[in-house]
CSV table of C-alpha atoms and ligand atoms in Angstrom, one decimal:
chain,number,residue,atom,x,y,z
A,1,MET,CA,-12.9,-18.7,-12.2
A,2,ASP,CA,-12.9,-21.2,-9.3
A,3,MET,CA,-9.9,-20.4,-7.1
A,4,GLY,CA,-11.1,-22.7,-4.4
A,5,LEU,CA,-12.0,-19.9,-2.0
A,6,THR,CA,-13.4,-21.1,1.3
A,7,ALA,CA,-16.7,-19.9,2.9
A,8,GLU,CA,-14.5,-17.8,5.3
A,9,ASP,CA,-12.8,-16.2,2.3
A,10,HIS,CA,-16.2,-15.3,0.8
A,11,ASP,CA,-17.3,-13.8,4.1
A,12,VAL,CA,-14.1,-11.7,4.2
A,13,ARG,CA,-14.9,-10.4,0.7
A,14,GLU,CA,-18.5,-9.5,1.6
A,15,ARG,CA,-17.3,-7.6,4.7
A,16,ALA,CA,-14.6,-5.7,2.7
A,17,ARG,CA,-17.1,-4.9,-0.1
A,18,GLU,CA,-19.6,-3.6,2.5
A,19,LEU,CA,-16.9,-1.4,4.0
A,20,ALA,CA,-15.8,0.0,0.6
A,21,GLU,CA,-19.3,0.6,-0.8
A,22,ASN,CA,-21.1,1.8,2.3
A,23,HIS,CA,-18.3,3.5,4.3
A,24,LEU,CA,-15.5,4.6,1.9
A,25,PHE,CA,-17.1,5.4,-1.5
A,26,PRO,CA,-19.6,7.9,0.0
A,27,HIS,CA,-16.7,10.1,1.2
A,28,GLU,CA,-14.5,10.1,-1.9
A,29,GLU,CA,-15.7,13.4,-3.5
A,30,GLU,CA,-15.8,15.3,-0.2
A,31,LEU,CA,-12.2,14.2,0.5
A,32,ASP,CA,-11.1,15.1,-3.0
A,33,ILE,CA,-12.6,18.6,-2.8
A,34,ASN,CA,-11.8,19.5,0.9
A,35,GLU,CA,-8.5,17.4,1.1
A,36,CYS,CA,-9.7,16.2,4.5
A,37,LEU,CA,-12.7,14.6,6.2
A,38,PRO,CA,-14.5,15.8,9.4
A,39,GLU,CA,-13.3,14.0,12.5
A,40,GLU,CA,-16.8,12.6,13.0
A,41,THR,CA,-16.6,10.9,9.6
A,42,GLU,CA,-13.1,9.6,10.3
A,43,ALA,CA,-14.3,8.2,13.6
A,44,ALA,CA,-17.3,6.6,11.9
A,45,ILE,CA,-15.1,4.9,9.4
A,46,ARG,CA,-12.8,3.6,12.2
A,47,GLN,CA,-15.9,2.2,13.9
A,48,ALA,CA,-17.0,0.5,10.7
A,49,VAL,CA,-13.6,-1.0,10.2
A,50,ARG,CA,-13.6,-2.5,13.7
A,51,GLY,CA,-17.3,-3.5,13.4
A,52,LEU,CA,-16.6,-5.4,10.2
A,53,GLN,CA,-13.5,-7.0,11.8
A,54,LEU,CA,-11.2,-5.6,9.2
A,55,ASN,CA,-8.7,-3.9,11.5
A,56,ALA,CA,-5.1,-5.1,11.5
A,57,ILE,CA,-5.8,-8.0,9.1
A,58,ASN,CA,-2.1,-8.7,9.0
A,59,HIS,CA,-1.5,-9.2,12.7
A,60,LYS,CA,-2.1,-12.0,15.2
A,61,LYS,CA,-5.3,-12.3,17.2
A,62,GLU,CA,-3.3,-12.2,20.4
A,63,TYR,CA,-2.3,-8.6,19.5
A,64,GLY,CA,-5.8,-7.6,18.5
A,65,GLY,CA,-5.5,-8.3,14.8
A,66,GLN,CA,-7.6,-10.5,12.5
A,67,GLU,CA,-4.8,-12.9,11.6
A,68,MET,CA,-6.0,-13.3,8.1
A,69,THR,CA,-4.4,-15.6,5.5
A,70,ILE,CA,-2.5,-14.0,2.7
A,71,VAL,CA,-5.3,-14.8,0.3
A,72,GLN,CA,-7.8,-13.1,2.6
A,73,GLN,CA,-5.5,-10.0,3.0
A,74,CYS,CA,-5.4,-9.8,-0.8
A,75,ILE,CA,-9.2,-10.0,-1.0
A,76,VAL,CA,-9.5,-7.2,1.5
A,77,ASN,CA,-6.9,-5.0,-0.3
A,78,GLU,CA,-8.6,-5.7,-3.6
A,79,GLU,CA,-12.0,-4.6,-2.3
A,80,VAL,CA,-10.9,-1.5,-0.3
A,81,GLY,CA,-8.4,-0.6,-3.1
A,82,LYS,CA,-11.4,0.3,-5.2
A,83,ALA,CA,-12.0,3.4,-3.0
A,84,THR,CA,-10.3,6.5,-4.5
A,85,ASN,CA,-8.2,9.1,-2.7
A,86,ALA,CA,-6.3,6.3,-0.9
A,87,LEU,CA,-9.3,5.7,1.4
A,88,TRP,CA,-8.0,2.2,1.7
A,89,GLY,CA,-5.4,3.6,4.1
A,90,ARG,CA,-8.2,4.0,6.6
A,91,VAL,CA,-8.3,0.3,6.9
A,92,TRP,CA,-5.2,0.2,9.0
A,93,GLN,CA,-2.5,-2.5,8.7
A,94,PRO,CA,0.2,-1.7,11.2
A,95,PRO,CA,3.8,-2.5,10.0
A,96,VAL,CA,4.3,-6.2,10.3
A,97,CYS,CA,7.8,-5.8,11.8
A,98,LEU,CA,6.2,-4.4,15.0
A,99,GLN,CA,5.6,-8.0,16.0
A,100,PHE,CA,9.3,-8.4,16.5
A,101,GLY,CA,9.3,-5.8,19.3
A,102,SER,CA,10.0,-6.4,23.0
A,103,PRO,CA,7.0,-7.3,25.2
A,104,GLU,CA,7.0,-3.6,26.3
A,105,GLN,CA,7.1,-2.3,22.7
A,106,ILE,CA,4.3,-4.7,21.7
A,107,GLU,CA,2.2,-3.5,24.6
A,108,LYS,CA,2.9,0.2,24.0
A,109,TYR,CA,2.7,0.3,20.2
A,110,LEU,CA,1.5,-2.8,18.4
A,111,ILE,CA,-1.6,-3.5,20.5
A,112,PRO,CA,-3.0,0.1,20.3
A,113,ALA,CA,-2.0,0.2,16.6
A,114,CYS,CA,-4.1,-2.9,15.9
A,115,ARG,CA,-7.0,-1.4,17.7
A,116,GLY,CA,-6.7,1.7,15.5
A,117,GLU,CA,-5.8,4.0,18.4
A,118,LEU,CA,-2.2,4.7,17.2
A,119,ARG,CA,-1.4,5.8,13.7
A,120,THR,CA,2.0,4.9,12.3
A,121,SER,CA,4.5,6.2,9.7
A,122,PHE,CA,7.5,4.5,8.1
A,123,CYS,CA,10.3,6.9,7.4
A,124,THR,CA,12.9,5.4,5.2
A,125,SER,CA,13.3,7.6,2.0
A,126,GLU,CA,15.7,10.4,2.0
A,127,PRO,CA,16.7,13.1,-0.5
A,128,THR,CA,19.6,11.0,-1.7
A,129,ALA,CA,18.1,7.5,-0.8
A,130,GLY,CA,15.0,6.7,-2.9
A,131,SER,CA,15.2,3.5,-4.9
A,132,ASP,CA,18.6,3.0,-3.4
A,133,ALA,CA,17.2,2.5,0.1
A,134,GLY,CA,20.5,1.1,1.3
A,135,GLY,CA,21.9,4.6,0.8
A,136,VAL,CA,20.2,5.9,4.0
A,137,LYS,CA,22.4,8.4,5.8
A,138,THR,CA,20.3,9.3,8.8
A,139,SER,CA,22.8,8.4,11.5
A,140,ALA,CA,22.4,7.3,15.1
A,141,SER,CA,25.3,7.6,17.6
A,142,LEU,CA,25.4,6.2,21.1
A,143,ASP,CA,25.7,8.7,23.9
A,144,GLY,CA,25.3,7.0,27.4
A,145,ASN,CA,22.1,5.0,27.2
A,146,HIS,CA,20.6,7.2,24.5
A,147,TYR,CA,21.2,7.5,20.8
A,148,VAL,CA,21.5,10.9,19.1
A,149,ILE,CA,20.0,10.9,15.7
A,150,ASN,CA,20.6,13.4,12.8
A,151,GLY,CA,19.4,13.3,9.2
A,152,GLU,CA,16.7,14.1,6.7
A,153,LYS,CA,13.7,12.2,5.5
A,154,CYS,CA,11.2,12.7,2.7
A,155,PHE,CA,7.9,11.2,1.5
A,156,ALA,CA,7.2,10.2,5.1
A,157,SER,CA,3.5,9.4,4.8
A,158,ASN,CA,1.4,10.3,7.9
A,159,ALA,CA,4.5,11.5,9.8
A,160,GLU,CA,2.9,15.0,10.4
A,161,PHE,CA,0.5,13.4,12.9
A,162,ALA,CA,1.4,9.8,13.5
A,163,GLY,CA,1.7,8.7,17.1
A,164,LEU,CA,4.5,6.3,16.2
A,165,ASN,CA,7.2,6.8,13.5
A,166,LEU,CA,9.4,3.9,12.5
A,167,LEU,CA,12.7,5.6,11.5
A,168,THR,CA,15.3,3.9,9.4
A,169,THR,CA,18.8,4.9,10.4
A,170,VAL,CA,22.4,3.6,10.2
A,171,VAL,CA,24.3,3.4,13.5
A,172,ASP,CA,27.5,5.5,13.5
A,173,GLY,CA,26.8,6.3,9.8
A,174,ASP,CA,27.8,2.7,9.0
A,175,PRO,CA,25.7,1.2,6.2
A,176,SER,CA,26.3,-2.3,7.6
A,177,LYS,CA,24.3,-1.3,10.7
A,178,PRO,CA,20.8,-0.4,9.4
A,179,THR,CA,18.7,0.1,12.5
A,180,LEU,CA,15.0,0.9,13.1
A,181,PHE,CA,14.0,3.3,15.9
A,182,LEU,CA,10.5,3.8,17.3
A,183,ILE,CA,9.9,7.5,17.6
A,184,ASP,CA,7.0,8.9,19.6
A,185,LYS,CA,5.0,11.8,18.4
A,186,GLY,CA,6.4,15.0,19.8
A,187,THR,CA,10.0,13.8,20.4
A,188,PRO,CA,12.2,16.9,20.3
A,189,GLY,CA,14.3,17.0,17.2
A,190,PHE,CA,11.7,15.3,15.0
A,191,ASN,CA,10.6,18.3,12.8
A,192,VAL,CA,8.3,18.6,9.8
A,193,ARG,CA,10.2,20.9,7.4
A,194,ARG,CA,7.7,21.0,4.6
A,195,LEU,CA,4.4,19.4,3.5
A,196,PRO,CA,4.5,19.3,-0.3
A,197,ARG,CA,1.2,18.9,-2.2
A,198,PHE,CA,0.7,15.6,-4.2
A,199,ALA,CA,-1.6,14.6,-7.0
A,200,GLN,CA,-3.5,12.2,-4.7
A,201,ARG,CA,-5.7,14.0,-2.2
A,202,SER,CA,-5.9,11.5,0.7
A,203,GLY,CA,-6.2,13.8,3.7
A,204,HIS,CA,-2.8,13.1,5.0
A,205,GLY,CA,0.7,14.3,3.9
A,206,HIS,CA,4.0,12.9,2.9
A,207,PRO,CA,6.3,15.4,4.7
A,208,GLU,CA,9.9,16.2,4.5
A,209,LEU,CA,11.5,15.9,7.9
A,210,ASP,CA,14.6,17.3,9.6
A,211,ILE,CA,15.9,15.1,12.3
A,212,GLU,CA,18.1,17.3,14.5
A,213,ASP,CA,20.0,16.1,17.5
A,214,MET,CA,17.1,13.9,18.5
A,215,ARG,CA,17.8,12.0,21.7
A,216,VAL,CA,16.2,8.6,21.9
A,217,PRO,CA,16.6,5.9,24.6
A,218,ALA,CA,18.4,2.8,23.3
A,219,THR,CA,15.3,0.8,24.4
A,220,GLN,CA,13.5,2.5,21.4
A,221,ILE,CA,15.4,0.3,18.9
A,222,LEU,CA,13.2,-2.3,17.2
A,223,GLY,CA,14.9,-5.7,17.2
A,224,ASP,CA,18.6,-4.9,17.4
A,225,VAL,CA,21.4,-2.7,15.9
A,226,GLY,CA,22.0,-3.8,12.3
A,227,LYS,CA,18.7,-5.6,12.0
A,228,GLY,CA,16.8,-2.9,10.2
A,229,TYR,CA,16.9,-4.3,6.8
A,230,GLU,CA,16.2,-7.9,7.9
A,231,LEU,CA,13.1,-6.6,9.8
A,232,THR,CA,11.6,-4.9,6.7
A,233,LYS,CA,11.9,-7.9,4.4
A,234,ASP,CA,8.5,-9.3,5.4
A,235,TRP,CA,7.0,-5.9,5.0
A,236,PHE,CA,8.2,-5.8,1.4
A,237,VAL,CA,6.3,-9.0,0.5
A,238,GLU,CA,3.2,-7.8,2.3
A,239,ALA,CA,3.3,-4.3,0.9
A,240,ARG,CA,4.0,-5.4,-2.7
A,241,LEU,CA,1.1,-7.9,-2.6
A,242,ALA,CA,-1.1,-5.2,-1.1
A,243,ILE,CA,-0.2,-2.9,-4.0
A,244,ALA,CA,-0.9,-5.6,-6.6
A,245,ALA,CA,-4.3,-6.3,-5.0
A,246,ARG,CA,-5.3,-2.7,-4.8
A,247,SER,CA,-4.2,-2.2,-8.4
A,248,ILE,CA,-6.5,-5.1,-9.4
A,249,GLY,CA,-9.3,-3.6,-7.4
A,250,MET,CA,-8.9,-0.2,-9.1
A,251,ALA,CA,-8.9,-1.9,-12.5
A,252,VAL,CA,-12.0,-3.9,-11.7
A,253,ARG,CA,-13.9,-0.8,-10.6
A,254,ALA,CA,-12.7,1.3,-13.6
A,255,SER,CA,-13.6,-1.4,-16.1
A,256,GLU,CA,-17.1,-1.9,-14.6
A,257,LEU,CA,-17.8,1.8,-14.8
A,258,ALA,CA,-16.4,1.9,-18.4
A,259,LEU,CA,-18.5,-1.0,-19.5
A,260,ASP,CA,-21.7,0.6,-18.1
A,261,TRP,CA,-20.8,3.8,-19.9
A,262,ALA,CA,-20.0,2.0,-23.1
A,263,GLN,CA,-23.5,0.4,-23.0
A,264,GLU,CA,-25.2,3.7,-22.4
A,265,ARG,CA,-23.4,6.3,-24.4
A,266,GLU,CA,-24.6,6.8,-28.0
A,267,GLN,CA,-22.6,8.3,-30.8
A,268,PHE,CA,-23.2,8.0,-34.6
A,269,GLY,CA,-26.6,6.5,-33.8
A,270,GLN,CA,-25.5,3.5,-31.7
A,271,THR,CA,-24.0,2.7,-28.3
A,272,ILE,CA,-20.3,3.0,-28.3
A,273,ILE,CA,-19.8,-0.6,-27.2
A,274,HIS,CA,-20.7,-1.5,-30.7
A,275,PHE,CA,-17.6,0.1,-32.1
A,276,GLN,CA,-14.9,-2.5,-32.3
A,277,ALA,CA,-12.3,0.0,-31.1
A,278,VAL,CA,-14.2,0.3,-27.8
A,279,GLU,CA,-14.9,-3.4,-27.5
A,280,PHE,CA,-11.2,-4.2,-28.0
A,281,MET,CA,-10.3,-1.8,-25.2
A,282,LEU,CA,-12.7,-3.7,-22.9
A,283,ALA,CA,-11.3,-7.0,-24.1
A,284,GLU,CA,-7.7,-5.9,-23.2
A,285,MET,CA,-8.9,-4.6,-19.9
A,286,ALA,CA,-10.6,-7.9,-19.0
A,287,THR,CA,-7.5,-9.9,-20.1
A,288,ASP,CA,-5.1,-7.7,-18.0
A,289,ILE,CA,-7.3,-8.2,-14.9
A,290,MET,CA,-7.7,-11.9,-15.5
A,291,ALA,CA,-3.9,-12.3,-15.8
A,292,GLY,CA,-3.1,-10.1,-12.8
A,293,LYS,CA,-5.7,-11.7,-10.6
A,294,SER,CA,-4.6,-15.2,-11.5
A,295,MET,CA,-0.9,-14.6,-10.6
A,296,LEU,CA,-1.8,-12.7,-7.4
A,297,TYR,CA,-4.1,-15.2,-5.9
A,298,ARG,CA,-2.0,-18.1,-7.1
A,299,VAL,CA,1.1,-16.9,-5.3
A,300,ALA,CA,-0.9,-15.8,-2.2
A,301,GLN,CA,-2.1,-19.4,-2.0
A,302,GLU,CA,1.5,-20.6,-2.3
A,303,ILE,CA,2.6,-18.3,0.5
A,304,ASP,CA,-0.2,-19.6,2.7
A,305,GLY,CA,1.0,-23.1,1.9
A,306,GLY,CA,4.4,-22.3,3.3
A,307,LEU,CA,6.4,-20.9,0.3
A,308,ASP,CA,9.9,-20.0,1.5
A,309,ARG,CA,10.5,-16.3,2.3
A,310,LYS,CA,13.2,-15.8,-0.5
A,311,THR,CA,10.9,-17.2,-3.2
A,312,ALA,CA,7.9,-15.2,-1.9
A,313,HIS,CA,10.0,-12.1,-2.1
A,314,ALA,CA,11.1,-12.8,-5.7
A,315,LYS,CA,7.6,-13.6,-6.8
A,316,ALA,CA,6.0,-10.6,-5.0
A,317,SER,CA,8.2,-8.4,-7.2
A,318,ALA,CA,6.8,-9.9,-10.4
A,319,ILE,CA,3.3,-9.6,-9.1
A,320,LYS,CA,3.7,-6.0,-8.1
A,321,LEU,CA,5.3,-5.2,-11.4
A,322,PHE,CA,2.6,-6.8,-13.5
A,323,CYS,CA,-0.5,-5.8,-11.5
A,324,SER,CA,0.5,-2.1,-11.0
A,325,GLU,CA,1.4,-1.7,-14.7
A,326,ALA,CA,-1.8,-3.6,-15.8
A,327,GLY,CA,-3.9,-1.6,-13.4
A,328,PHE,CA,-2.5,1.6,-14.9
A,329,ARG,CA,-3.3,0.4,-18.5
A,330,VAL,CA,-6.8,-0.6,-17.5
A,331,VAL,CA,-7.7,2.7,-15.7
A,332,ASP,CA,-6.2,4.7,-18.6
A,333,LYS,CA,-8.4,2.8,-21.1
A,334,ALA,CA,-11.4,3.4,-18.9
A,335,VAL,CA,-10.7,7.2,-19.1
A,336,GLN,CA,-10.5,6.8,-22.9
A,337,ILE,CA,-13.9,5.1,-23.1
A,338,PHE,CA,-15.4,7.9,-21.0
A,339,GLY,CA,-13.9,10.5,-23.4
A,340,GLY,CA,-13.9,14.0,-21.9
A,341,ARG,CA,-16.1,12.9,-19.0
A,342,GLY,CA,-13.2,10.6,-17.9
A,343,THR,CA,-11.2,13.6,-16.9
A,344,MET,CA,-13.8,15.2,-14.6
A,345,CYS,CA,-12.8,14.9,-11.0
A,346,GLU,CA,-16.3,13.8,-10.0
A,347,ASN,CA,-15.8,10.7,-12.1
A,348,PRO,CA,-14.1,7.9,-10.1
A,349,VAL,CA,-12.0,6.9,-13.1
A,350,GLU,CA,-10.3,10.3,-13.0
A,351,ARG,CA,-9.4,9.9,-9.3
A,352,LEU,CA,-8.4,6.3,-9.9
A,353,THR,CA,-5.9,7.6,-12.5
A,354,ARG,CA,-4.1,9.6,-9.8
A,355,ASP,CA,-4.2,6.7,-7.4
A,356,VAL,CA,-3.1,3.9,-9.7
A,357,ARG,CA,-0.2,6.0,-11.1
A,358,LEU,CA,1.5,5.9,-7.6
A,359,GLU,CA,1.4,2.1,-7.5
A,360,ARG,CA,4.1,1.9,-10.1
A,361,ILE,CA,6.4,4.0,-8.0
A,362,TRP,CA,6.2,3.3,-4.3
A,363,GLU,CA,7.5,0.3,-2.5
A,364,GLY,CA,10.0,-0.1,-5.3
A,365,THR,CA,9.5,1.3,-8.8
A,366,SER,CA,8.7,-1.0,-11.8
A,367,GLU,CA,12.4,-0.7,-12.7
A,368,ILE,CA,13.5,-1.9,-9.3
A,369,GLN,CA,11.1,-4.8,-9.5
A,370,LYS,CA,12.7,-5.8,-12.8
A,371,MET,CA,16.1,-5.6,-11.2
A,372,VAL,CA,14.9,-8.0,-8.5
A,373,ILE,CA,13.3,-10.4,-11.0
A,374,GLY,CA,16.3,-10.1,-13.4
A,375,GLY,CA,18.7,-10.9,-10.5
A,376,GLN,CA,16.7,-14.0,-9.5
A,377,VAL,CA,16.6,-15.2,-13.1
A,378,ARG,CA,20.4,-14.7,-13.4
A,379,LYS,CA,21.1,-16.5,-10.2
A,380,ARG,CA,18.4,-19.2,-10.0
A,381,GLY,CA,17.1,-19.6,-13.5
A,382,LEU,CA,13.6,-19.1,-14.9
A,383,ASP,CA,11.8,-22.0,-13.3
A,384,MET,CA,10.5,-20.0,-10.3
A,385,TYR,CA,8.6,-17.8,-12.7
A,386,THR,CA,7.9,-20.1,-15.7
A,387,GLY,CA,8.0,-23.7,-14.3
A,388,TRP,CA,4.7,-25.6,-13.5
A,389,ASP,CA,4.4,-28.7,-11.4
B,1,LIG,C1,3.0,9.6,-2.3
B,1,LIG,C2,4.2,8.9,-1.9
B,1,LIG,C3,4.2,8.4,-0.6
B,1,LIG,C4,5.4,7.7,-0.2
B,1,LIG,N1,5.4,7.2,1.1
B,1,LIG,C5,6.6,6.8,1.6
B,1,LIG,C6,6.7,6.4,3.0
B,1,LIG,O1,5.7,6.5,3.7
B,1,LIG,N2,7.9,6.1,3.5
B,1,LIG,C7,9.0,6.1,2.7
B,1,LIG,O2,10.1,5.7,3.2
B,1,LIG,N3,9.0,6.4,1.4
B,1,LIG,C8,7.8,6.7,0.8
B,1,LIG,N4,7.7,7.1,-0.5
B,1,LIG,C9,8.9,7.0,-1.3
B,1,LIG,C10,8.9,6.0,-2.4
B,1,LIG,O3,9.1,4.7,-1.9
B,1,LIG,C11,9.9,6.4,-3.5
B,1,LIG,O4,9.4,7.5,-4.2
B,1,LIG,C12,10.3,5.3,-4.4
B,1,LIG,O5,11.0,4.3,-3.8
B,1,LIG,C13,11.2,5.8,-5.5
B,1,LIG,O6,12.3,6.6,-5.1
B,1,LIG,P1,12.5,8.1,-5.7
B,1,LIG,O7,11.2,8.8,-5.7
B,1,LIG,O8,13.6,8.8,-4.9
B,1,LIG,O9,12.9,7.9,-7.2
B,1,LIG,P2,14.5,7.6,-7.7
B,1,LIG,O10,15.0,6.5,-6.9
B,1,LIG,O11,15.2,8.9,-7.7
B,1,LIG,O12,14.2,7.0,-9.1
B,1,LIG,C14,13.9,7.9,-10.2
B,1,LIG,C15,13.8,7.0,-11.5
B,1,LIG,O13,15.1,6.3,-11.7
B,1,LIG,C16,14.8,4.9,-11.8
B,1,LIG,N5,15.9,4.2,-11.2
B,1,LIG,C17,16.5,4.4,-10.0
B,1,LIG,N6,17.5,3.5,-9.8
B,1,LIG,C18,17.5,2.7,-10.8
B,1,LIG,C19,18.3,1.6,-11.2
B,1,LIG,N7,19.2,1.0,-10.5
B,1,LIG,N8,18.0,1.0,-12.5
B,1,LIG,C20,17.0,1.5,-13.2
B,1,LIG,N9,16.3,2.5,-12.9
B,1,LIG,C21,16.5,3.1,-11.7
B,1,LIG,C22,13.5,4.7,-11.0
B,1,LIG,O14,12.9,3.5,-11.3
B,1,LIG,C23,12.7,5.9,-11.4
B,1,LIG,O15,12.1,5.7,-12.6
B,1,LIG,C24,6.5,7.6,-1.0
B,1,LIG,C25,6.5,8.2,-2.3
B,1,LIG,C26,5.3,8.8,-2.7
B,1,LIG,C27,5.3,9.4,-4.1
């Protein structure tokens, strides 16, 4: 399909493909088995990311990022999303809200993060605040020129080793004052309570945290008191498009592997692709990918063309919903086409099963995306989703 990609877009795709195929795929099984990679391998991957100019694709060149268009960011996420065990996470994309920091914060955090010298975590979820992220209870109270923070966090990806943790709080326990703090590694009171095991073996954890009487200078606030939610709005659009793009990447890889297998595997005296049941699965897989890819890149082009933030947010929900659900359907069918071999951990489609399952949950579950879309339809009508100019 001709999406009118530019020569630069094609070059981005070639570089992302090279990174995935030559620097991420070769380490998938080792990571799956050992649940970590040797530091030399991690360093070599970081070097490859920098060498191929794929670091901080979502940040401006003046901060050391690649300042890619949204279409190009989707291309990169689609290609690296094909790598299992969340190896796409090695292609760092520092939280976009860091660009709203003070000049000192940009110097101390954003620039090293863009270079890949500072890992970050984003700690919002709490035991009683999951889908209802507005229910955050971690509270910050002013004491002189410091804030004292208390609370609990969970699912805080990378927080066990990140150099910088973005912590969502409410000042004085007041839900109308959501506020983001920048927490340095090793700050007393920032404690990892437990590192639960998860289905996806990515080499980093999603710890539960106890925040106990943690004293933080007021200068560690990102933006301003009460601006926490506003600052994360752009992040939601970016993260949801990234999830959609990765889901498509996973679906493409799984369907290519399933097609090869269907053309090779013989049962009842013929290759299984000749059974209509198998051919129909491949047909549904191709159609799901075509539909997901079309909506993703179409809206990415609209955002690059200046689509307003509110509409971008509303459309990103529909894209995340469709692509993550479609990606799941496709990968599941790939497993079915492989039969028993589709459940062997050495088969990428098995590992993709574990990866793609998550995409329907984080950054807003499918049900939450439906709430966003339903709310928009109720307030603004269907046209945003169904109208064509
Ligand atoms: C591996 C992993 C990594 C993660 N990393 C991070 C991270 O780095 N930082 C971070 O802050 N969080 C992170 N999360 C948390 C993630 O964002 C949440 O898991 C997600 O938002 C859902 O919240 P929950 O798990 O508490 O589910 P719940 O909110 O308890 O939802 C349970 C079920 O109820 C449904 N539900 C809830 N409310 C409604 C409603 N109003 N209407 C209809 N259905 C509803 C949900 O859709 C879901 O099916 C991570 C999660 C995982 C699994």
